[in-house]
Short mmCIF file of C-alpha atoms in Angstrom, two decimals:
data_model
loop_
_atom_site.label_atom_id
_atom_site.label_comp_id
_atom_site.label_asym_id
_atom_site.label_seq_id
_atom_site.Cartn_x
_atom_site.Cartn_y
_atom_site.Cartn_z
CA MET A 1 68.00 120.85 124.98
CA GLN A 2 67.71 117.84 127.39
CA TYR A 3 69.06 114.35 126.66
CA ILE A 4 67.20 111.08 127.50
CA SER A 5 68.28 107.37 127.60
CA THR A 6 67.33 104.85 124.89
CA ARG A 7 66.50 102.30 127.68
CA ASP A 8 64.84 104.59 130.18
CA SER A 9 63.39 107.79 128.74
CA SER A 10 62.61 109.10 132.30
CA VAL A 11 66.26 109.86 132.55
CA ARG A 12 66.81 113.48 131.55
CA VAL A 13 70.15 115.27 131.69
CA CYS A 14 71.64 118.39 130.06
CA ALA A 15 74.19 118.29 127.34
CA ALA A 16 77.13 118.70 129.65
CA GLN A 17 76.11 115.81 131.82
CA ALA A 18 75.45 113.61 128.80
CA ILE A 19 78.95 114.23 127.55
CA ALA A 20 80.77 114.02 130.80
CA GLN A 21 78.93 110.70 131.90
CA GLY A 22 79.00 109.14 128.51
CA ILE A 23 76.54 106.34 129.13
CA SER A 24 73.24 106.30 131.26
CA ARG A 25 73.45 104.10 134.44
CA GLU A 26 71.34 101.33 133.13
CA GLY A 27 73.39 100.94 129.99
CA GLY A 28 71.31 103.21 127.49
CA LEU A 29 72.73 105.75 125.21
CA PHE A 30 71.85 109.51 125.44
CA VAL A 31 69.91 111.09 122.57
CA PRO A 32 68.75 114.59 122.23
CA GLU A 33 64.97 114.97 123.47
CA SER A 34 64.19 116.44 120.00
CA ILE A 35 66.26 116.99 116.82
CA PRO A 36 66.73 120.71 116.01
CA LYS A 37 65.72 121.81 112.63
CA LEU A 38 67.60 124.15 109.98
CA SER A 39 65.62 126.35 107.66
CA LYS A 40 66.29 127.44 104.15
CA GLU A 41 67.58 130.70 105.49
CA ASP A 42 69.88 128.93 108.01
CA PHE A 43 71.45 127.01 105.04
CA GLU A 44 71.89 130.13 103.14
CA GLN A 45 73.81 131.56 105.96
CA LEU A 46 75.78 128.33 106.56
CA GLN A 47 76.73 128.33 102.98
CA LYS A 48 78.82 131.61 103.60
CA MET A 49 80.73 130.30 106.55
CA ASP A 50 83.77 128.13 106.76
CA TYR A 51 83.88 124.96 108.58
CA ILE A 52 84.45 126.59 112.09
CA GLY A 53 81.40 128.71 111.57
CA ARG A 54 79.28 125.78 110.44
CA ALA A 55 80.41 123.67 113.55
CA LYS A 56 79.67 126.58 115.91
CA THR A 57 76.13 126.87 114.47
CA VAL A 58 75.23 123.12 114.58
CA LEU A 59 76.71 122.50 117.89
CA GLY A 60 75.10 125.62 119.35
CA LEU A 61 71.70 123.80 118.60
CA TYR A 62 72.49 120.85 120.64
CA LEU A 63 74.75 122.13 123.41
CA THR A 64 72.34 124.74 124.64
CA ASP A 65 73.89 124.77 128.20
CA PHE A 66 77.12 125.90 126.66
CA THR A 67 77.75 129.64 126.26
CA ALA A 68 78.64 131.03 122.78
CA GLU A 69 82.12 131.62 124.11
CA GLU A 70 82.57 128.15 125.34
CA ILE A 71 81.48 126.64 122.01
CA ASP A 72 83.73 129.14 120.10
CA ARG A 73 86.68 128.09 122.28
CA CYS A 74 86.01 124.29 121.84
CA VAL A 75 85.73 124.54 118.05
CA ARG A 76 88.63 126.80 117.46
CA GLY A 77 90.64 124.65 119.67
CA ALA A 78 89.74 121.60 117.67
CA TYR A 79 89.83 122.91 113.99
CA SER A 80 92.38 125.76 113.95
CA GLY A 81 95.74 124.65 112.41
CA THR A 82 95.18 120.90 112.97
CA PHE A 83 93.83 119.90 109.54
CA ASP A 84 95.51 120.30 106.09
CA ALA A 85 94.83 123.84 104.80
CA ASP A 86 92.43 124.39 107.63
CA LYS A 87 89.81 122.33 105.81
CA PRO A 88 88.74 119.42 107.94
CA ALA A 89 86.17 117.98 105.59
CA PRO A 90 86.74 118.82 101.89
CA LEU A 91 84.67 117.62 99.00
CA ARG A 92 86.58 116.13 96.08
CA GLN A 93 84.65 115.27 92.87
CA LEU A 94 85.31 111.68 91.55
CA ARG A 95 83.04 112.04 88.48
CA ASP A 96 79.87 113.69 87.40
CA GLY A 97 77.48 113.61 90.31
CA VAL A 98 79.73 111.67 92.80
CA TRP A 99 81.74 113.38 95.36
CA MET A 100 84.12 112.11 97.99
CA LEU A 101 83.78 113.71 101.41
CA GLU A 102 87.54 113.48 102.64
CA LEU A 103 87.63 113.04 106.45
CA TRP A 104 91.13 112.08 106.82
CA HIS A 105 93.14 115.36 106.60
CA GLY A 106 93.64 115.56 110.31
CA PRO A 107 96.63 114.61 112.82
CA THR A 108 95.89 110.86 112.52
CA CYS A 109 94.72 110.59 108.98
CA ALA A 110 91.39 109.15 109.60
CA PHE A 111 87.70 110.50 109.92
CA LYS A 112 87.59 109.95 113.78
CA ASP A 113 89.81 113.20 114.08
CA LEU A 114 86.82 115.30 113.12
CA ALA A 115 85.17 114.33 116.61
CA LEU A 116 88.25 113.45 118.66
CA GLN A 117 90.04 116.62 118.14
CA LEU A 118 86.90 118.40 119.58
CA LEU A 119 85.82 115.80 122.30
CA PRO A 120 88.62 116.73 124.66
CA HIS A 121 87.45 120.45 124.70
CA LEU A 122 83.70 119.46 124.98
CA LEU A 123 84.61 116.94 127.80
CA THR A 124 86.68 119.16 129.94
CA THR A 125 84.16 122.07 129.51
CA SER A 126 81.48 119.58 130.45
CA VAL A 127 83.26 118.36 133.59
CA ALA A 128 83.91 121.89 134.70
CA LYS A 129 80.15 122.50 134.51
CA VAL A 130 78.88 119.34 136.41
CA ALA A 131 81.63 117.85 138.12
CA LYS A 132 84.43 120.27 138.95
CA GLY A 133 87.51 119.10 140.43
CA GLN A 134 87.26 115.55 139.04
CA LYS A 135 89.81 113.59 137.21
CA THR A 136 88.14 111.75 134.13
CA VAL A 137 89.16 108.25 133.25
CA ILE A 138 88.46 107.68 129.46
CA LEU A 139 88.19 104.08 128.47
CA VAL A 140 88.37 103.26 124.58
CA ALA A 141 87.88 100.06 122.63
CA THR A 142 89.15 100.40 119.13
CA SER A 143 89.09 98.64 115.99
CA GLY A 144 91.96 100.78 114.76
CA ASP A 145 91.37 104.49 114.06
CA THR A 146 89.42 105.47 117.11
CA GLY A 147 92.18 104.63 119.44
CA LYS A 148 95.01 106.63 117.79
CA ALA A 149 92.66 109.56 117.25
CA ALA A 150 91.53 109.60 120.88
CA LEU A 151 95.05 109.26 122.16
CA GLU A 152 96.19 112.19 120.13
CA GLY A 153 93.20 114.23 121.15
CA PHE A 154 93.52 113.62 124.79
CA LYS A 155 97.25 113.42 125.22
CA ASP A 156 98.26 115.63 128.19
CA VAL A 157 94.80 117.20 128.56
CA GLU A 158 94.50 118.24 132.26
CA ASN A 159 92.49 116.17 134.63
CA THR A 160 92.11 113.17 132.08
CA GLU A 161 93.57 109.77 132.00
CA ILE A 162 92.93 107.74 128.77
CA ILE A 163 93.22 103.88 128.39
CA VAL A 164 92.91 102.37 124.81
CA PHE A 165 92.27 98.70 124.23
CA TYR A 166 92.71 97.31 120.84
CA PRO A 167 92.37 93.59 119.56
CA GLU A 168 95.92 92.25 119.12
CA ASP A 169 95.47 90.91 115.66
CA GLY A 170 92.55 93.03 114.51
CA VAL A 171 94.33 96.34 113.41
CA SER A 172 96.76 97.15 110.56
CA PRO A 173 100.50 97.37 111.27
CA MET A 174 100.53 101.12 110.88
CA GLN A 175 97.44 101.62 113.20
CA LYS A 176 99.21 99.38 115.78
CA LEU A 177 102.42 101.48 115.47
CA GLN A 178 100.31 104.79 115.76
CA MET A 179 99.03 103.68 119.14
CA ASP A 180 102.11 101.86 120.63
CA THR A 181 104.25 104.89 119.96
CA GLN A 182 101.77 107.61 121.42
CA ASP A 183 103.36 110.19 123.66
CA GLY A 184 101.72 111.87 126.49
CA GLU A 185 101.88 111.30 130.33
CA ASN A 186 98.21 110.43 130.73
CA VAL A 187 97.78 107.82 128.11
CA LEU A 188 98.01 104.07 128.23
CA VAL A 189 97.69 101.47 125.38
CA CYS A 190 96.97 97.69 125.64
CA ALA A 191 96.41 94.92 123.35
CA ILE A 192 93.87 92.14 124.09
CA ALA A 193 93.51 88.56 122.79
CA GLY A 194 90.30 88.46 120.73
CA ASN A 195 88.53 91.01 118.43
CA PHE A 196 86.94 94.37 118.67
CA ASP A 197 83.66 93.05 120.02
CA ASP A 198 85.52 91.55 122.83
CA ALA A 199 87.25 94.79 123.63
CA GLN A 200 84.04 96.76 123.29
CA SER A 201 82.03 94.24 125.37
CA GLY A 202 84.87 94.44 128.12
CA VAL A 203 84.71 98.27 128.26
CA LYS A 204 80.98 98.26 128.39
CA ALA A 205 81.09 95.69 131.33
CA ILE A 206 83.44 98.06 133.30
CA PHE A 207 81.01 101.12 132.63
CA THR A 208 78.16 99.15 134.17
CA ASP A 209 79.89 97.71 136.97
CA GLU A 210 78.50 99.51 139.98
CA LYS A 211 81.20 98.19 142.43
CA MET A 212 84.01 99.54 140.18
CA ARG A 213 82.13 102.78 139.77
CA GLN A 214 82.02 103.11 143.65
CA GLN A 215 85.72 102.21 144.03
CA LEU A 216 86.66 105.03 141.46
CA SER A 217 84.19 107.41 143.09
CA TYR A 218 86.27 107.34 146.32
CA LYS A 219 89.11 108.71 144.37
CA ASN A 220 87.01 111.26 142.60
CA MET A 221 87.68 109.44 139.10
CA PRO A 222 84.43 108.97 136.96
CA PHE A 223 84.47 107.07 133.73
CA SER A 224 83.86 108.52 130.32
CA SER A 225 84.66 107.26 126.74
CA ALA A 226 85.60 108.31 123.15
CA ASN A 227 83.93 105.43 121.42
CA SER A 228 81.51 106.48 118.98
CA SER A 229 78.48 105.39 121.06
CA TYR A 230 78.96 108.62 123.33
CA TRP A 231 77.20 111.70 122.35
CA GLY A 232 80.22 113.95 122.67
CA ARG A 233 81.80 111.88 120.02
CA LEU A 234 78.70 111.68 117.70
CA VAL A 235 77.56 115.24 117.79
CA PRO A 236 80.64 116.52 115.86
CA GLN A 237 80.08 114.25 113.15
CA ILE A 238 76.70 115.59 112.21
CA VAL A 239 78.51 118.82 111.25
CA TYR A 240 80.50 117.48 108.29
CA TYR A 241 77.39 116.21 106.71
CA VAL A 242 75.83 119.70 106.99
CA SER A 243 78.83 121.15 105.80
CA ALA A 244 79.04 118.80 102.62
CA TYR A 245 75.44 120.03 101.82
CA CYS A 246 76.49 123.53 101.97
CA ASP A 247 79.57 122.83 99.81
CA LEU A 248 77.25 121.20 97.14
CA LEU A 249 75.09 124.10 96.99
CA GLU A 250 78.10 126.33 96.73
CA ARG A 251 79.26 124.27 93.88
CA GLY A 252 75.92 124.73 92.08
CA GLU A 253 75.03 120.88 92.18
CA ASN A 254 71.58 120.00 91.06
CA LEU A 255 69.88 118.86 94.40
CA GLN A 256 66.21 118.86 93.53
CA SER A 257 65.93 115.22 94.39
CA GLY A 258 68.33 115.42 97.22
CA PHE A 259 71.64 113.31 97.29
CA ASN A 260 72.60 109.88 98.59
CA VAL A 261 75.17 109.48 101.22
CA VAL A 262 77.31 106.38 101.31
CA VAL A 263 79.16 105.37 104.47
CA PRO A 264 81.30 102.43 105.23
CA THR A 265 80.52 101.57 108.67
CA GLY A 266 80.78 98.94 111.44
CA ASN A 267 79.65 100.54 114.58
CA PHE A 268 76.94 102.72 112.98
CA GLY A 269 78.18 105.76 114.21
CA ASN A 270 79.30 107.66 111.02
CA ILE A 271 76.08 106.77 109.21
CA LEU A 272 73.77 107.62 112.13
CA ALA A 273 75.39 111.14 112.16
CA ALA A 274 74.19 111.62 108.51
CA TYR A 275 70.65 110.38 109.61
CA TYR A 276 70.55 113.26 112.26
CA ALA A 277 71.72 115.81 109.62
CA LYS A 278 68.75 114.52 107.33
CA GLU A 279 66.49 114.86 110.20
CA MET A 280 67.76 118.44 110.83
CA GLY A 281 66.84 119.41 107.09
CA VAL A 282 69.61 118.16 104.93
CA PRO A 283 67.94 116.73 101.85
CA ILE A 284 69.56 113.34 102.09
CA ALA A 285 67.54 110.87 99.84
CA ARG A 286 69.06 107.44 100.76
CA LEU A 287 71.59 106.48 103.51
CA ILE A 288 73.58 103.68 101.91
CA CYS A 289 75.29 101.50 104.57
CA ALA A 290 78.54 99.73 103.34
CA SER A 291 79.78 96.62 105.12
CA ASN A 292 82.64 94.34 104.63
CA ALA A 293 82.57 90.56 104.98
CA ASN A 294 81.31 91.06 108.51
CA HIS A 295 77.86 92.07 106.96
CA VAL A 296 75.70 92.02 110.09
CA LEU A 297 74.20 95.51 109.51
CA THR A 298 73.67 94.59 105.61
CA ASP A 299 71.65 91.48 106.82
CA PHE A 300 69.74 93.46 109.31
CA ILE A 301 68.57 96.34 106.85
CA SER A 302 67.44 93.40 104.52
CA THR A 303 65.69 91.03 107.04
CA GLY A 304 65.05 92.89 110.33
CA ILE A 305 67.01 90.19 112.31
CA TYR A 306 70.11 91.38 114.07
CA ASP A 307 72.25 88.11 114.56
CA ARG A 308 75.81 88.38 115.77
CA ASN A 309 76.05 84.48 116.03
CA ARG A 310 78.04 84.17 112.77
CA PRO A 311 81.68 83.75 111.87
CA PHE A 312 83.96 86.75 112.57
CA TYR A 313 86.22 87.76 109.77
CA THR A 314 89.55 89.74 109.92
CA THR A 315 89.66 91.77 106.80
CA LEU A 316 91.44 94.33 104.80
CA SER A 317 89.14 96.97 106.30
CA PRO A 318 89.78 96.31 109.97
CA SER A 319 87.86 99.28 111.52
CA MET A 320 84.74 97.65 110.24
CA ASP A 321 85.59 94.27 111.61
CA ILE A 322 82.56 94.55 114.09
CA LEU A 323 79.52 92.22 114.88
CA ILE A 324 77.97 94.42 117.61
CA SER A 325 77.02 97.81 116.21
CA SER A 326 76.49 99.82 119.48
CA ASN A 327 75.13 103.03 117.72
CA LEU A 328 72.25 101.20 116.05
CA GLU A 329 70.63 101.38 119.36
CA ARG A 330 69.91 105.08 118.84
CA MET A 331 68.46 104.50 115.45
CA LEU A 332 66.22 101.63 116.75
CA PHE A 333 64.95 104.07 119.42
CA GLU A 334 63.91 106.42 116.70
CA LEU A 335 62.28 103.84 114.48
CA CYS A 336 60.19 102.32 117.33
CA GLY A 337 58.67 105.65 118.19
CA ARG A 338 61.10 106.30 121.09
CA ASP A 339 59.93 103.20 123.04
CA ASP A 340 62.63 102.69 125.71
CA LYS A 341 61.15 99.37 126.91
CA THR A 342 61.13 97.92 123.46
CA VAL A 343 64.76 98.98 122.93
CA ALA A 344 65.95 97.68 126.34
CA GLY A 345 64.30 94.40 125.43
CA TRP A 346 66.02 94.03 122.03
CA GLN A 347 69.52 94.84 123.82
CA ALA A 348 68.68 92.24 126.39
CA ASP A 349 68.00 89.72 123.79
CA LEU A 350 71.28 90.66 121.93
CA ALA A 351 73.29 90.27 125.14
CA ASN A 352 71.59 87.07 126.24
CA SER A 353 71.19 85.23 122.72
CA GLY A 354 73.16 87.38 120.31
CA ARG A 355 70.16 88.07 118.24
CA PHE A 356 66.87 90.05 118.04
CA GLN A 357 64.12 90.81 115.45
CA VAL A 358 62.26 94.10 114.96
CA SER A 359 58.63 94.29 114.01
CA ASP A 360 57.51 94.49 110.31
CA GLU A 361 56.60 98.24 110.99
CA VAL A 362 60.05 99.05 112.23
CA LEU A 363 61.58 97.03 109.31
CA LYS A 364 59.51 99.10 106.88
CA GLY A 365 60.73 102.32 108.48
CA LEU A 366 64.35 101.20 108.40
CA GLN A 367 64.20 100.19 104.67
CA ALA A 368 62.53 103.50 103.85
CA LEU A 369 65.76 105.30 105.03
CA PHE A 370 68.58 102.77 104.45
CA SER A 371 69.82 100.58 101.84
CA GLY A 372 72.64 98.14 102.70
CA GLY A 373 75.41 96.29 100.74
CA SER A 374 78.65 94.56 101.34
CA CYS A 375 81.91 93.96 99.77
CA ASP A 376 84.48 91.09 100.51
CA ASP A 377 88.31 91.52 100.55
CA GLU A 378 88.68 90.47 96.81
CA GLY A 379 85.88 93.07 95.86
CA THR A 380 87.81 95.63 97.91
CA LYS A 381 91.00 95.07 96.08
CA GLN A 382 89.15 95.19 92.74
CA THR A 383 87.45 98.41 93.55
CA ILE A 384 90.87 100.09 94.69
CA ARG A 385 92.48 98.88 91.40
CA ASP A 386 89.49 99.96 89.06
CA VAL A 387 88.79 103.24 90.63
CA PHE A 388 92.56 104.29 90.58
CA ALA A 389 92.79 103.14 86.89
CA ALA A 390 89.57 105.16 85.86
CA THR A 391 89.95 108.33 87.81
CA ASN A 392 93.60 108.26 89.37
CA TYR A 393 91.82 108.39 92.88
CA LEU A 394 93.53 106.30 95.51
CA SER A 395 91.31 104.93 98.20
CA ASP A 396 91.98 103.17 101.36
CA THR A 397 90.22 99.85 102.13
CA HIS A 398 87.31 101.15 103.92
CA THR A 399 86.49 103.82 101.35
CA ALA A 400 86.90 101.20 98.76
CA VAL A 401 84.13 99.20 100.38
CA ALA A 402 81.81 102.22 100.12
CA LEU A 403 82.72 102.75 96.38
CA SER A 404 81.90 99.17 95.72
CA VAL A 405 78.72 99.05 97.45
CA TYR A 406 77.67 102.33 95.84
CA GLU A 407 78.33 101.14 92.29
CA ALA A 408 76.29 97.87 92.92
CA TYR A 409 73.43 100.14 94.39
CA ARG A 410 73.49 102.33 91.41
CA LYS A 411 73.38 99.45 89.02
CA ASN A 412 70.53 97.67 90.83
CA THR A 413 68.36 100.66 91.21
CA GLN A 414 69.26 102.97 88.42
CA ASP A 415 69.39 105.77 91.00
CA THR A 416 71.24 108.64 89.49
CA VAL A 417 70.85 111.41 92.24
CA PRO A 418 74.20 112.95 93.17
CA ALA A 419 76.05 110.97 95.88
CA VAL A 420 78.53 112.01 98.58
CA ILE A 421 80.73 108.98 99.61
CA ALA A 422 82.51 109.22 102.99
CA SER A 423 86.20 108.70 102.45
CA THR A 424 87.15 107.84 105.94
CA ALA A 425 90.99 107.17 105.96
CA SER A 426 94.18 107.94 104.00
CA PRO A 427 95.35 104.95 101.88
CA TYR A 428 98.67 105.48 103.52
CA LYS A 429 97.34 103.92 106.75
CA PHE A 430 96.94 100.67 104.73
CA ALA A 431 99.69 100.97 102.32
CA ALA A 432 100.53 97.33 102.14
CA SER A 433 96.89 96.34 101.35
CA VAL A 434 96.60 99.27 98.80
CA LEU A 435 99.67 98.21 97.01
CA GLU A 436 98.58 94.63 96.82
CA ALA A 437 95.43 95.65 95.46
CA LEU A 438 97.16 97.59 92.73
CA GLY A 439 99.02 94.32 91.81
CA LEU A 440 102.40 95.55 92.97
CA LYS A 441 104.82 93.82 95.16
CA VAL A 442 104.73 95.06 98.82
CA PRO A 443 108.20 95.74 100.41
CA ALA A 444 108.91 94.20 103.87
CA ASP A 445 109.64 97.52 105.34
CA PRO A 446 106.43 99.53 105.99
CA PHE A 447 108.15 102.72 105.28
CA GLU A 448 109.35 101.56 102.13
CA ALA A 449 105.77 100.68 101.32
CA LEU A 450 104.75 104.22 101.87
CA GLU A 451 107.37 105.67 99.60
CA LYS A 452 106.31 103.25 96.97
CA LEU A 453 102.68 104.05 97.11
CA SER A 454 103.56 107.69 96.94
CA SER A 455 105.59 107.16 93.84
CA VAL A 456 102.81 105.16 92.11
CA SER A 457 100.09 107.64 93.07
CA GLY A 458 101.82 110.87 92.84
CA THR A 459 100.85 111.97 96.18
CA PRO A 460 102.92 112.84 99.30
CA VAL A 461 103.12 110.63 102.31
CA PRO A 462 100.96 112.44 105.02
CA ALA A 463 103.19 114.03 107.50
CA PRO A 464 101.72 112.46 110.48
CA ILE A 465 102.60 108.98 109.12
CA GLU A 466 106.00 109.99 107.96
CA ALA A 467 106.70 111.12 111.50
CA LEU A 468 106.30 107.56 112.67
CA LYS A 469 109.46 106.46 111.05
CA GLY A 470 112.15 105.53 113.59
CA LYS A 471 109.75 105.96 116.71
CA THR A 472 110.11 103.34 119.21
CA PRO A 473 106.99 101.68 120.69
CA ARG A 474 106.27 102.75 124.23
CA PHE A 475 103.67 100.13 125.03
CA SER A 476 103.74 96.25 124.64
CA ASN A 477 100.94 95.34 127.14
CA ARG A 478 98.85 92.28 126.12
CA ILE A 479 95.94 90.71 128.29
CA GLN A 480 92.92 88.46 128.13
CA GLY A 481 89.60 90.08 127.86
CA GLN A 482 88.57 89.09 131.22
CA GLU A 483 91.62 90.91 132.65
CA MET A 484 90.45 94.26 131.55
CA ARG A 485 88.90 95.27 134.86
CA GLU A 486 92.02 94.59 136.91
CA PHE A 487 94.23 96.08 134.45
CA VAL A 488 92.43 99.45 134.69
CA LEU A 489 92.25 99.39 138.55
CA LYS A 490 95.99 98.52 138.85
CA HIS A 491 96.86 101.35 136.50
CA LEU A 492 94.85 103.90 138.34
CA GLY A 493 96.00 102.62 141.71
CA VAL A 494 92.62 101.55 143.00
CA HIS A 495 92.29 98.43 145.15
#
């Protein structure tokens, strides 16, 4: 299996190089040269396996330059003893034909754990294959959950240094506390003035800065990343959609017409993983893209025009407060017949003018796969309240966006095929917002808010969040976006 760049398909690298390098030199994203297929017999075998077995099988199809022993070591290192009941991605039935794919049972209580517990193992194995002896510098821009999950995954991993940037006013108090209290000798956290797109653009600018790359090469310190646009982060996410299908089969669900997948997304990575699973043979009927008030993706699916020149809203679902959806580039590459020049042109237009428009043919292909919808903060709170009252299921603010969009989709289309809704974070990460949505007074002390939510819902506070009580923040860095380059160089001792 070789990997090519979305902006220059003449670039060809092995899986280890794609994971170690992160992004192609001209700024394109790595995609598999072909998408592997799973047969009916394959799914029959996968159905009998636990999550570790399923992950090893799926990853083995994409990481063909890894040995079976290496994949086994990576997968077991990521998923053994790190998730509740050793079940990283359990399905929970909400009502007939509607299932919640709970992706927040890991060490940071968010879906990013499914990838970011595995990525350090994949990255260190990859670097040993293609660049032995190097110290990898991992730069991360986060809208909340990726930062903590990456910090937790990479803390004290040998020959790595991880630097996380987050928007100062664009994460929840609990997300901020999770990052600023992170332990580990190789970690650094910094807030920036601005929003997530400013942080993401700053990291991308560093990655494509040839002078900076040369400065670091003298110290044998290449860049990589844990952001969702990097292949080593995306490929583990495919696994849980394959696994969800196997679980539905095991439960005897009627899937003759397939099933829909609903994903709350800002950067388009989580839903793109579902697309890859569909291409592999998982019978996903519709991919339903759920946005919050920053509904740039919903508008794109509707019109074929991607336009980030619009107001940016800070919402109750901060991990989706994004106007530049990096992973969409991979989907565009597939929709335009893998025409790298067309994709490069669209990305140049986005960088220069903040917008681009796809052809009618590409829009038709997009709409054949995806439906889109959005939900504002009031709708988010109403959904949390209504779903809890009707089913006793407590959702976080991001999952509530997906639930709201799905109900609107079902009402508008009368589509009643089974649905799997990605539940992307524990409600305890956003306790204040959830309590407010339930119409309850929010205590000033965030840990009192956790206890109140536990009492109301009859569920325990997750141990990783409970453990934050009494921890003193280690990091209080704050810079402007344009200072990110010098901040990184100073930390690394490069002048």
